[in-house]
Short mmCIF file of C-alpha atoms in Angstrom, two decimals:
data_model
loop_
_atom_site.label_atom_id
_atom_site.label_comp_id
_atom_site.label_asym_id
_atom_site.label_seq_id
_atom_site.Cartn_x
_atom_site.Cartn_y
_atom_site.Cartn_z
CA UNK A 1 87.30 61.89 128.44
CA UNK A 2 89.38 65.39 126.88
CA UNK A 3 92.45 66.06 128.19
CA UNK A 4 93.12 69.45 126.47
CA UNK A 5 91.50 72.62 125.93
CA UNK A 6 88.44 72.60 122.61
CA UNK A 7 89.10 75.98 121.99
CA UNK A 8 86.57 77.50 119.64
CA UNK A 9 86.70 80.97 117.58
CA UNK A 10 84.37 82.01 115.02
CA UNK A 11 86.78 84.99 113.32
CA UNK A 12 85.22 87.64 110.76
CA UNK A 13 86.83 87.85 107.21
CA UNK A 14 89.10 91.09 106.17
CA UNK A 15 90.65 90.59 102.49
CA UNK A 16 93.46 92.82 101.77
CA UNK A 17 95.47 91.79 104.79
CA UNK A 18 96.77 88.35 106.33
CA UNK A 19 95.35 88.60 109.14
CA UNK A 20 92.29 86.09 109.61
CA UNK A 21 88.65 87.46 109.74
CA UNK A 22 85.71 88.07 112.38
CA UNK A 23 85.72 83.75 113.38
CA UNK A 24 83.37 81.58 115.55
CA UNK A 25 86.39 79.45 117.34
CA UNK A 26 86.16 76.47 120.10
CA UNK A 27 88.66 74.94 121.70
CA UNK A 28 88.76 71.46 123.22
CA UNK A 29 90.86 71.46 126.78
CA UNK A 30 93.13 68.15 126.61
CA UNK A 31 91.51 65.60 129.07
CA UNK A 32 87.45 65.96 128.60
CA UNK A 33 85.06 63.70 129.09
CA UNK A 34 83.93 62.13 125.90
CA UNK A 35 80.32 60.77 125.32
CA UNK A 36 81.14 57.54 122.55
CA UNK A 37 77.29 57.70 122.33
CA UNK A 38 76.94 61.44 121.47
CA UNK A 39 76.21 62.10 117.79
CA UNK A 40 75.90 65.33 115.57
CA UNK A 41 71.77 65.97 114.82
CA UNK A 42 71.00 67.33 111.08
CA UNK A 43 67.86 68.43 112.54
CA UNK A 44 70.65 70.76 115.62
CA UNK A 45 72.18 72.43 112.51
CA UNK A 46 69.46 72.56 110.10
CA UNK A 47 67.50 74.80 113.32
CA UNK A 48 70.73 76.37 113.52
CA UNK A 49 72.31 77.71 109.89
CA UNK A 50 66.91 78.17 108.97
CA UNK A 51 67.89 81.42 112.13
CA UNK A 52 71.59 82.01 111.20
CA UNK A 53 71.74 82.30 107.57
CA UNK A 54 68.22 83.96 107.07
CA UNK A 55 66.92 87.05 105.09
CA UNK A 56 67.33 89.13 109.10
CA UNK A 57 70.81 88.70 109.54
CA UNK A 58 71.03 90.82 105.50
CA UNK A 59 74.39 88.58 105.10
CA UNK A 60 76.25 89.54 108.35
CA UNK A 61 78.37 91.77 106.08
CA UNK A 62 81.92 92.78 108.33
CA UNK A 63 80.82 96.10 109.83
CA UNK A 64 76.59 95.93 109.82
CA UNK A 65 74.55 95.40 112.33
CA UNK A 66 73.64 92.30 111.26
CA UNK A 67 77.19 91.23 111.79
CA UNK A 68 77.23 91.85 115.59
CA UNK A 69 73.58 90.14 115.62
CA UNK A 70 75.48 87.58 113.64
CA UNK A 71 78.24 88.12 116.79
CA UNK A 72 75.50 87.92 119.40
CA UNK A 73 73.50 85.49 118.17
CA UNK A 74 77.26 82.59 118.36
CA UNK A 75 77.69 83.53 121.63
CA UNK A 76 74.44 83.36 122.83
CA UNK A 77 74.81 79.91 122.15
CA UNK A 78 78.22 79.97 123.04
CA UNK A 79 76.83 80.43 127.14
CA UNK A 80 74.10 78.65 126.51
CA UNK A 81 76.53 75.68 125.81
CA UNK A 82 77.96 76.05 129.41
CA UNK A 83 80.89 77.44 127.45
CA UNK A 84 83.89 79.18 129.46
CA UNK A 85 83.94 82.38 127.70
CA UNK A 86 87.48 83.14 126.04
CA UNK A 87 87.57 86.95 124.16
CA UNK A 88 88.37 89.86 125.40
CA UNK A 89 84.51 91.10 126.59
CA UNK A 90 83.33 87.69 127.95
CA UNK A 91 83.08 86.17 124.17
CA UNK A 92 83.47 88.82 122.36
CA UNK A 93 87.04 90.13 121.07
CA UNK A 94 87.26 93.43 119.65
CA UNK A 95 89.21 93.76 116.59
CA UNK A 96 89.56 97.58 115.19
CA UNK A 97 89.24 97.46 111.39
CA UNK A 98 88.55 99.61 109.08
CA UNK A 99 86.45 99.08 105.58
CA UNK A 100 87.76 101.59 102.25
CA UNK A 101 85.40 103.17 100.97
CA UNK A 102 85.00 104.79 96.80
CA UNK A 103 84.00 108.30 96.97
CA UNK A 104 81.70 109.68 93.99
CA UNK A 105 84.58 111.21 93.26
CA UNK A 106 87.05 108.34 91.73
CA UNK A 107 86.80 108.51 88.12
CA UNK A 108 87.40 105.44 85.58
CA UNK A 109 87.73 106.15 81.96
CA UNK A 110 88.82 105.65 78.18
CA UNK A 111 89.64 107.94 75.64
CA UNK A 112 89.43 106.95 72.43
CA UNK A 113 91.58 108.08 69.65
CA UNK A 114 88.90 110.50 68.21
CA UNK A 115 88.82 111.82 71.86
CA UNK A 116 85.24 110.29 72.97
CA UNK A 117 85.20 109.14 77.09
CA UNK A 118 83.77 105.76 77.42
CA UNK A 119 83.46 105.98 81.66
CA UNK A 120 83.86 102.51 82.66
CA UNK A 121 81.53 101.55 84.92
CA UNK A 122 83.24 100.54 89.25
CA UNK A 123 81.77 96.99 89.74
CA UNK A 124 80.78 96.08 86.84
CA UNK A 125 83.37 97.29 84.25
CA UNK A 126 86.33 97.04 86.13
CA UNK A 127 87.33 97.10 90.27
CA UNK A 128 89.73 98.40 91.57
CA UNK A 129 92.40 96.79 93.88
CA UNK A 130 93.77 99.78 96.88
CA UNK A 131 95.13 96.14 99.18
CA UNK A 132 96.45 93.13 98.65
CA UNK A 133 98.14 92.61 101.91
CA UNK A 134 101.09 93.18 104.17
CA UNK A 135 103.88 92.01 101.92
CA UNK A 136 102.59 93.99 99.38
CA UNK A 137 103.13 97.47 98.04
CA UNK A 138 100.32 99.65 98.17
CA UNK A 139 98.67 100.53 95.09
CA UNK A 140 98.89 103.63 93.05
CA UNK A 141 95.31 105.12 93.29
CA UNK A 142 96.01 107.51 89.94
CA UNK A 143 97.12 106.89 86.41
CA UNK A 144 97.03 107.73 82.44
CA UNK A 145 98.51 106.24 79.82
CA UNK A 146 98.41 104.62 76.38
CA UNK A 147 96.55 101.55 76.30
CA UNK A 148 98.70 99.02 75.26
CA UNK A 149 96.78 95.20 74.52
CA UNK A 150 99.51 91.71 75.78
CA UNK A 151 97.09 89.30 74.96
CA UNK A 152 97.21 86.75 77.65
CA UNK A 153 101.23 87.02 78.65
CA UNK A 154 103.64 87.31 79.45
CA UNK A 155 103.34 83.46 81.45
CA UNK A 156 106.47 82.54 80.96
CA UNK A 157 110.41 83.88 80.61
CA UNK A 158 109.96 83.52 76.90
CA UNK A 159 107.43 85.60 77.25
CA UNK A 160 108.50 88.13 79.80
CA UNK A 161 111.84 88.35 78.25
CA UNK A 162 109.59 89.94 74.40
CA UNK A 163 107.57 91.68 75.97
CA UNK A 164 111.51 93.43 77.95
CA UNK A 165 111.99 94.57 74.56
CA UNK A 166 109.18 96.96 74.24
CA UNK A 167 108.98 100.54 75.96
CA UNK A 168 106.11 99.84 78.41
CA UNK A 169 106.78 102.37 80.96
CA UNK A 170 104.09 104.00 81.84
CA UNK A 171 101.47 102.32 79.49
CA UNK A 172 98.93 100.73 80.94
CA UNK A 173 99.31 97.32 80.25
CA UNK A 174 95.57 94.92 79.43
CA UNK A 175 95.85 90.67 79.70
CA UNK A 176 93.73 88.51 79.62
CA UNK A 177 93.39 86.23 82.68
CA UNK A 178 92.03 82.98 81.38
CA UNK A 179 93.75 79.68 78.73
CA UNK A 180 94.11 80.33 74.66
CA UNK A 181 92.89 78.91 72.25
CA UNK A 182 93.69 75.81 71.12
CA UNK A 183 95.45 75.01 74.16
CA UNK A 184 95.93 71.31 75.65
CA UNK A 185 93.12 70.81 77.56
CA UNK A 186 95.35 69.66 80.67
CA UNK A 187 96.95 73.31 80.95
CA UNK A 188 93.44 75.44 80.51
CA UNK A 189 92.57 74.92 84.25
CA UNK A 190 96.33 76.12 85.01
CA UNK A 191 96.45 78.69 82.71
CA UNK A 192 92.73 80.30 84.85
CA UNK A 193 93.94 79.47 87.96
CA UNK A 194 94.96 81.76 91.43
CA UNK A 195 98.44 81.00 90.84
CA UNK A 196 99.03 82.15 87.92
CA UNK A 197 96.88 84.85 88.43
CA UNK A 198 99.36 86.02 91.23
CA UNK A 199 102.67 84.91 88.61
CA UNK A 200 100.73 86.65 85.77
CA UNK A 201 100.60 90.50 87.72
CA UNK A 202 103.85 90.33 89.09
CA UNK A 203 105.84 89.47 85.80
CA UNK A 204 103.41 93.11 84.72
CA UNK A 205 105.07 94.98 87.24
CA UNK A 206 107.94 94.36 87.01
CA UNK A 207 108.05 96.02 83.37
CA UNK A 208 107.02 99.20 84.43
CA UNK A 209 102.80 100.63 83.87
CA UNK A 210 101.20 102.80 84.84
CA UNK A 211 98.73 100.65 85.25
CA UNK A 212 97.59 97.00 84.79
CA UNK A 213 93.87 95.87 83.87
CA UNK A 214 93.67 91.39 84.15
CA UNK A 215 90.19 90.74 82.23
CA UNK A 216 88.86 87.31 83.26
CA UNK A 217 88.56 84.42 80.82
CA UNK A 218 86.58 81.14 80.53
CA UNK A 219 85.66 79.89 83.61
CA UNK A 220 88.55 82.06 85.66
CA UNK A 221 85.28 85.04 85.38
CA UNK A 222 84.25 83.05 88.07
CA UNK A 223 87.28 84.52 90.39
CA UNK A 224 86.14 87.70 89.73
CA UNK A 225 82.85 87.23 90.81
CA UNK A 226 84.63 85.72 93.72
CA UNK A 227 86.98 88.60 94.34
CA UNK A 228 84.96 91.55 93.11
CA UNK A 229 82.37 92.55 96.44
CA UNK A 230 85.25 92.42 98.91
CA UNK A 231 87.27 94.50 96.48
CA UNK A 232 84.66 97.04 96.41
CA UNK A 233 84.15 96.94 99.73
CA UNK A 234 88.09 95.51 101.39
CA UNK A 235 88.16 96.00 104.89
CA UNK A 236 91.90 96.00 106.36
CA UNK A 237 92.94 96.09 110.55
CA UNK A 238 93.20 99.65 111.80
CA UNK A 239 96.17 100.37 112.94
CA UNK A 240 96.88 102.92 115.67
CA UNK A 241 97.47 106.54 114.06
CA UNK A 242 97.13 104.96 110.40
CA UNK A 243 95.82 107.19 106.99
CA UNK A 244 95.24 106.78 104.03
CA UNK A 245 98.53 109.21 102.27
CA UNK A 246 96.69 112.36 100.61
CA UNK A 247 97.06 112.35 96.92
CA UNK A 248 100.20 114.12 96.75
CA UNK A 249 102.13 110.96 98.40
CA UNK A 250 100.05 108.79 95.46
CA UNK A 251 103.57 109.46 93.40
CA UNK A 252 105.80 107.56 96.43
CA UNK A 253 103.92 104.19 95.61
CA UNK A 254 105.75 101.82 93.97
CA UNK A 255 103.00 99.96 92.14
CA UNK A 256 101.39 100.43 89.81
CA UNK A 257 97.05 101.05 89.98
CA UNK A 258 95.45 97.29 89.20
CA UNK A 259 91.93 96.27 87.74
CA UNK A 260 90.12 93.62 87.21
CA UNK A 261 86.84 92.28 85.65
CA UNK A 262 85.67 90.34 82.86
CA UNK A 263 86.72 90.22 79.32
CA UNK A 264 83.58 91.11 76.99
CA UNK A 265 83.19 91.65 73.86
CA UNK A 266 82.89 95.06 72.80
CA UNK A 267 85.05 96.23 75.84
CA UNK A 268 86.65 99.45 75.58
CA UNK A 269 89.88 98.13 76.86
CA UNK A 270 90.29 95.46 74.03
CA UNK A 271 91.53 94.87 70.51
CA UNK A 272 88.17 95.46 67.72
CA UNK A 273 88.29 92.23 66.72
CA UNK A 274 88.57 90.17 70.77
CA UNK A 275 88.42 86.86 70.66
CA UNK A 276 89.33 86.64 67.33
CA UNK A 277 92.26 89.24 67.41
CA UNK A 278 93.55 88.29 70.51
CA UNK A 279 97.79 89.55 68.92
CA UNK A 280 99.61 92.41 71.63
CA UNK A 281 99.00 95.90 70.04
CA UNK A 282 98.53 99.22 70.97
CA UNK A 283 94.72 100.30 70.95
CA UNK A 284 95.11 103.64 70.78
CA UNK A 285 93.30 104.64 72.86
CA UNK A 286 94.24 106.58 77.17
CA UNK A 287 93.04 105.10 80.16
CA UNK A 288 92.79 107.19 82.52
CA UNK A 289 91.84 106.28 86.76
CA UNK A 290 90.98 108.05 89.70
CA UNK A 291 90.28 106.34 93.29
CA UNK A 292 89.18 108.72 96.18
CA UNK A 293 89.01 106.12 99.44
CA UNK A 294 86.82 107.63 102.39
CA UNK A 295 88.24 105.12 105.47
CA UNK A 296 85.35 103.97 107.77
CA UNK A 297 87.05 102.90 111.44
CA UNK A 298 84.82 100.64 112.43
CA UNK A 299 85.32 97.32 115.29
CA UNK A 300 84.32 93.38 114.68
CA UNK A 301 84.59 91.05 116.72
CA UNK A 302 85.75 87.29 116.61
CA UNK A 303 83.53 85.14 119.19
CA UNK A 304 86.07 82.94 121.45
CA UNK A 305 84.74 80.14 124.04
CA UNK A 306 87.06 77.06 125.49
CA UNK A 307 85.89 73.91 127.35
CA UNK A 308 87.97 72.14 129.60
CA UNK A 309 89.65 69.80 129.84
CA UNK A 310 90.54 67.90 133.30
CA UNK A 311 93.90 66.19 133.25
CA UNK A 312 96.41 69.07 135.41
CA UNK A 313 99.25 68.03 132.71
CA UNK A 314 97.25 68.93 129.92
CA UNK A 315 94.25 71.16 129.93
CA UNK A 316 96.95 74.07 130.01
CA UNK A 317 97.54 73.48 126.06
CA UNK A 318 94.84 73.53 123.17
CA UNK A 319 92.71 72.45 119.68
CA UNK A 320 91.45 75.15 117.84
CA UNK A 321 87.78 74.49 115.68
CA UNK A 322 88.15 77.91 113.76
CA UNK A 323 85.76 79.57 111.37
CA UNK A 324 84.46 82.95 109.78
CA UNK A 325 80.88 83.55 110.55
CA UNK A 326 80.58 86.68 109.03
CA UNK A 327 79.85 87.40 104.58
CA UNK A 328 79.12 89.42 101.21
CA UNK A 329 75.62 91.17 103.33
CA UNK A 330 74.19 93.29 100.06
CA UNK A 331 75.00 92.65 96.80
CA UNK A 332 73.56 92.72 93.70
CA UNK A 333 70.40 91.93 93.03
CA UNK A 334 69.32 88.15 90.64
CA UNK A 335 66.49 86.53 90.24
CA UNK A 336 66.26 82.81 91.79
CA UNK A 337 63.62 81.67 90.98
CA UNK A 338 62.83 82.18 87.43
CA UNK A 339 60.68 84.89 85.66
CA UNK A 340 58.20 85.92 87.57
CA UNK A 341 60.01 85.41 90.81
CA UNK A 342 60.69 88.76 92.69
CA UNK A 343 64.75 90.35 93.18
CA UNK A 344 66.83 88.75 95.61
CA UNK A 345 69.74 90.47 97.10
CA UNK A 346 70.38 88.91 100.12
CA UNK A 347 73.82 86.48 100.39
CA UNK A 348 72.64 84.51 103.07
CA UNK A 349 75.84 82.38 103.47
CA UNK A 350 74.19 79.15 104.78
CA UNK A 351 77.69 76.76 102.57
CA UNK A 352 79.96 80.04 103.37
CA UNK A 353 80.95 80.22 105.86
CA UNK A 354 76.98 78.95 108.46
CA UNK A 355 77.94 75.28 107.89
CA UNK A 356 80.51 75.72 109.55
CA UNK A 357 79.71 78.12 112.42
CA UNK A 358 76.56 76.22 112.94
CA UNK A 359 78.91 72.77 113.06
CA UNK A 360 80.62 73.98 115.63
CA UNK A 361 78.02 75.00 117.88
CA UNK A 362 77.24 70.88 117.58
CA UNK A 363 80.87 70.22 117.82
CA UNK A 364 80.62 73.38 121.02
CA UNK A 365 78.48 71.06 122.36
CA UNK A 366 81.62 68.29 123.68
CA UNK A 367 84.31 71.15 122.99
CA UNK A 368 85.34 75.02 122.00
CA UNK A 369 88.25 76.75 119.65
CA UNK A 370 90.24 79.90 119.03
CA UNK A 371 91.14 82.39 116.86
CA UNK A 372 93.73 84.17 114.95
CA UNK A 373 94.87 86.67 117.71
CA UNK A 374 95.39 84.87 120.74
CA UNK A 375 93.15 85.11 123.96
CA UNK A 376 95.20 82.69 124.61
CA UNK A 377 98.82 82.02 123.99
CA UNK A 378 99.68 80.87 121.36
CA UNK A 379 102.26 78.68 121.95
CA UNK A 380 99.96 77.42 123.63
CA UNK A 381 97.61 75.33 120.36
CA UNK A 382 98.23 72.50 119.56
CA UNK A 383 96.02 72.05 116.13
CA UNK A 384 93.83 74.06 114.91
CA UNK A 385 91.06 72.75 112.49
CA UNK A 386 89.23 75.45 110.19
CA UNK A 387 86.05 74.66 108.47
CA UNK A 388 84.58 76.63 105.51
CA UNK A 389 81.77 75.57 103.96
CA UNK A 390 81.61 71.88 105.03
CA UNK A 391 78.12 70.77 103.50
CA UNK A 392 78.21 71.15 99.28
CA UNK A 393 78.54 69.22 96.72
CA UNK A 394 79.13 65.24 96.33
CA UNK A 395 77.64 63.86 99.05
CA UNK A 396 80.32 61.37 100.39
CA UNK A 397 83.34 63.87 99.63
CA UNK A 398 85.46 65.91 101.85
CA UNK A 399 88.45 67.81 100.77
CA UNK A 400 90.60 67.79 103.32
CA UNK A 401 93.84 70.29 102.68
CA UNK A 402 97.15 70.36 105.08
CA UNK A 403 98.94 67.06 105.65
CA UNK A 404 100.88 67.73 101.73
CA UNK A 405 100.23 71.49 101.19
CA UNK A 406 101.82 72.73 105.08
CA UNK A 407 104.90 73.89 104.87
CA UNK A 408 107.56 71.30 105.97
CA UNK A 409 105.15 68.72 106.47
CA UNK A 410 103.63 70.50 109.13
CA UNK A 411 100.28 68.58 109.09
CA UNK A 412 101.40 65.81 107.90
CA UNK A 413 100.73 63.58 111.13
CA UNK A 414 97.53 64.94 112.11
CA UNK A 415 96.20 64.51 108.68
CA UNK A 416 97.36 60.62 109.50
CA UNK A 417 95.16 60.93 112.98
CA UNK A 418 92.19 62.73 110.62
CA UNK A 419 92.67 60.21 107.84
CA UNK A 420 92.34 57.12 110.76
CA UNK A 421 89.77 58.77 112.07
CA UNK A 422 87.68 58.56 109.10
CA UNK A 423 88.56 55.16 108.25
CA UNK A 424 87.52 53.76 111.46
CA UNK A 425 83.46 55.32 110.81
CA UNK A 426 80.50 53.04 109.74
CA UNK A 427 80.66 55.11 106.50
CA UNK A 428 83.90 56.72 105.53
CA UNK A 429 83.63 60.15 103.59
CA UNK A 430 85.62 60.36 99.88
CA UNK A 431 88.68 63.14 100.33
CA UNK A 432 89.70 64.96 97.61
CA UNK A 433 93.37 65.33 98.17
CA UNK A 434 93.38 68.06 95.12
CA UNK A 435 93.73 70.64 96.89
CA UNK A 436 95.37 69.19 99.16
CA UNK A 437 98.82 70.06 97.53
CA UNK A 438 102.20 72.14 97.36
CA UNK A 439 101.95 73.41 93.93
CA UNK A 440 98.00 73.32 93.89
CA UNK A 441 96.87 76.09 91.18
CA UNK A 442 94.15 77.49 93.42
CA UNK A 443 96.47 78.02 96.29
CA UNK A 444 93.42 77.30 98.19
CA UNK A 445 95.39 76.00 101.47
CA UNK A 446 96.86 79.86 101.35
CA UNK A 447 93.59 81.58 101.42
CA UNK A 448 91.40 80.07 104.72
CA UNK A 449 91.43 81.67 107.90
CA UNK A 450 93.74 78.05 108.84
CA UNK A 451 96.71 79.85 107.78
CA UNK A 452 97.81 82.65 110.04
CA UNK A 453 97.99 79.40 112.65
CA UNK A 454 101.02 77.82 110.22
CA UNK A 455 102.80 80.74 110.13
CA UNK A 456 103.01 80.39 113.94
CA UNK A 457 104.34 77.03 113.21
CA UNK A 458 100.83 75.58 114.69
CA UNK A 459 99.41 72.24 112.87
CA UNK A 460 96.23 73.14 110.76
CA UNK A 461 93.58 71.03 108.95
CA UNK A 462 91.33 73.08 106.81
CA UNK A 463 87.77 71.64 106.32
CA UNK A 464 85.72 71.95 103.11
CA UNK A 465 82.76 70.99 100.49
CA UNK A 466 84.87 73.70 97.86
CA UNK A 467 82.86 75.70 96.10
CA UNK A 468 80.07 74.68 93.96
CA UNK A 469 78.13 77.55 91.61
CA UNK A 470 76.36 79.03 94.71
CA UNK A 471 79.15 80.81 96.15
CA UNK A 472 79.43 83.98 96.99
CA UNK A 473 76.45 84.33 95.14
CA UNK A 474 72.35 85.70 96.45
CA UNK A 475 71.52 81.68 95.75
CA UNK A 476 73.90 80.43 99.07
CA UNK A 477 71.08 79.54 100.80
CA UNK A 478 69.91 76.90 103.83
CA UNK A 479 67.74 75.50 101.53
CA UNK A 480 70.58 73.97 99.92
CA UNK A 481 72.41 72.31 102.06
CA UNK A 482 73.10 68.64 102.94
CA UNK A 483 71.90 69.08 106.63
CA UNK A 484 73.55 64.64 106.80
CA UNK A 485 76.73 65.43 105.22
CA UNK A 486 77.37 68.75 107.22
CA UNK A 487 76.64 66.50 110.85
CA UNK A 488 79.02 63.71 109.48
CA UNK A 489 82.06 66.38 108.80
CA UNK A 490 80.64 67.65 111.93
CA UNK A 491 81.03 64.75 114.15
CA UNK A 492 84.92 63.42 110.99
CA UNK A 493 85.76 67.22 113.27
CA UNK A 494 85.07 66.34 116.95
CA UNK A 495 86.24 62.57 116.86
CA UNK A 496 89.24 63.92 114.89
CA UNK A 497 89.73 66.67 117.96
CA UNK A 498 89.53 64.06 120.52
CA UNK A 499 91.96 61.75 119.36
CA UNK A 500 94.39 65.02 118.29
CA UNK A 501 93.37 66.46 121.87
CA UNK A 502 93.58 62.95 124.24
CA UNK A 503 97.33 62.88 123.26
CA UNK A 504 100.28 63.03 125.59
CA UNK A 505 102.01 64.79 122.88
CA UNK A 506 102.32 67.58 120.78
CA UNK A 507 101.12 65.91 116.53
CA UNK A 508 104.38 67.18 115.29
CA UNK A 509 105.84 65.58 112.15
CA UNK A 510 109.73 66.08 112.37
CA UNK A 511 110.35 62.95 112.18
CA UNK A 512 108.55 63.12 108.58
CA UNK A 513 111.51 64.05 105.58
CA UNK A 514 111.92 64.35 102.44
CA UNK A 515 111.56 60.44 101.55
CA UNK A 516 107.77 60.67 102.45
CA UNK A 517 106.98 63.51 100.13
CA UNK A 518 105.71 61.41 96.86
CA UNK A 519 103.09 59.28 99.25
CA UNK A 520 99.98 60.70 100.73
CA UNK A 521 98.55 59.90 104.30
#
């Protein structure tokens, strides 16, 4: 039997802010009955996902009626399963949000030395960054200056010092984010990673330019494909009294304007001879940036439910399960079935993260999860499991992130529990630990909904099969999902949850020391 509560939370995802997005959550309370003969059904998962990731939900974009219908679908399922409501309004928790939308007054253009103006297309050529997170000052929305191409740097202190010898304050700095030709193969992944992207950006900001343009090359182009839809429709928490500053206050913003895009031959932001000519140089052009942004407040909804445990000593504490249920909505049309196929513009989000959402519904037939803004006391949550894109890639491979990636070995002991449950399975999943590394160049652990729990010192495990070619595209559809694998991952999360929930003590790692830093859980 389960002794702790199972808390199940399905949140909405918020980009450009450190809070977790709308989420489905299921929490299992300690001391709850468990039928060892119970098995999660691939057929049930397939049924739910074909409904949840259907075109009728129009991609479940946060703040749209489509996302509200998705939340209602999940809440109804939770009610049918007999779970206790854990929101502030039955099964839903209301989240005050705002969408930041570029108006038609936004202008981006390059002026050539001959005086010819070449407009930059919003979302095609570049996408502005208008909100990063709470710890990062808001970038400027107006900038103008001479365009200086700085090549692939700076990525280290030597390159930063070399650029610092020049007066680049007030200029527009254009850098390629990627790997130069003739670098060693083992360096390419790091140079194209998100970690180096952040480091490169910080080094460029230190040069006090008017604006920074980061153009992706190589496999880093996928980063732009992932970022662009959210950058163009940024969603942030809507705090009381918070409103956009007037344009006159833009001078008070200390961070330069930031644009992202893809490095393409012939771009007015690159040397004429690029990619053959990648040397730092002045381009003899001017970039003008004027961003007009409208704030559109709305209410988002987390879905939260509880399956209560039976042990009176433990059933006031929770094991949380989470997965975000929203996705991108309607995006640029693409043909996915050949030249004669009709263009598809609905990003169905079957794997990301319909797979996690329906897995939590399956788990909720035995358990329940929690949300980032807790509707239960935050210190009553002993562990959180987050599922995001758990049904793609190799049929027997799963990434578990947290045992080594979490600070101070916070999730080490929970990782040992999950590993032991997996090892005892009839057909164990092969665990991929590349992301579970404090030095992971993609810093995958810090970008999921689970990281908000880590900030509260709650042990967390991130379950994922990683991102494939369908990620954030219209081809992420339910017919591509590996349902048998999805069922196996959900069962691993369920059985690991029961192993944690029935412990008499919290799965903390106080006794773990630096001596284990080189070991794998």
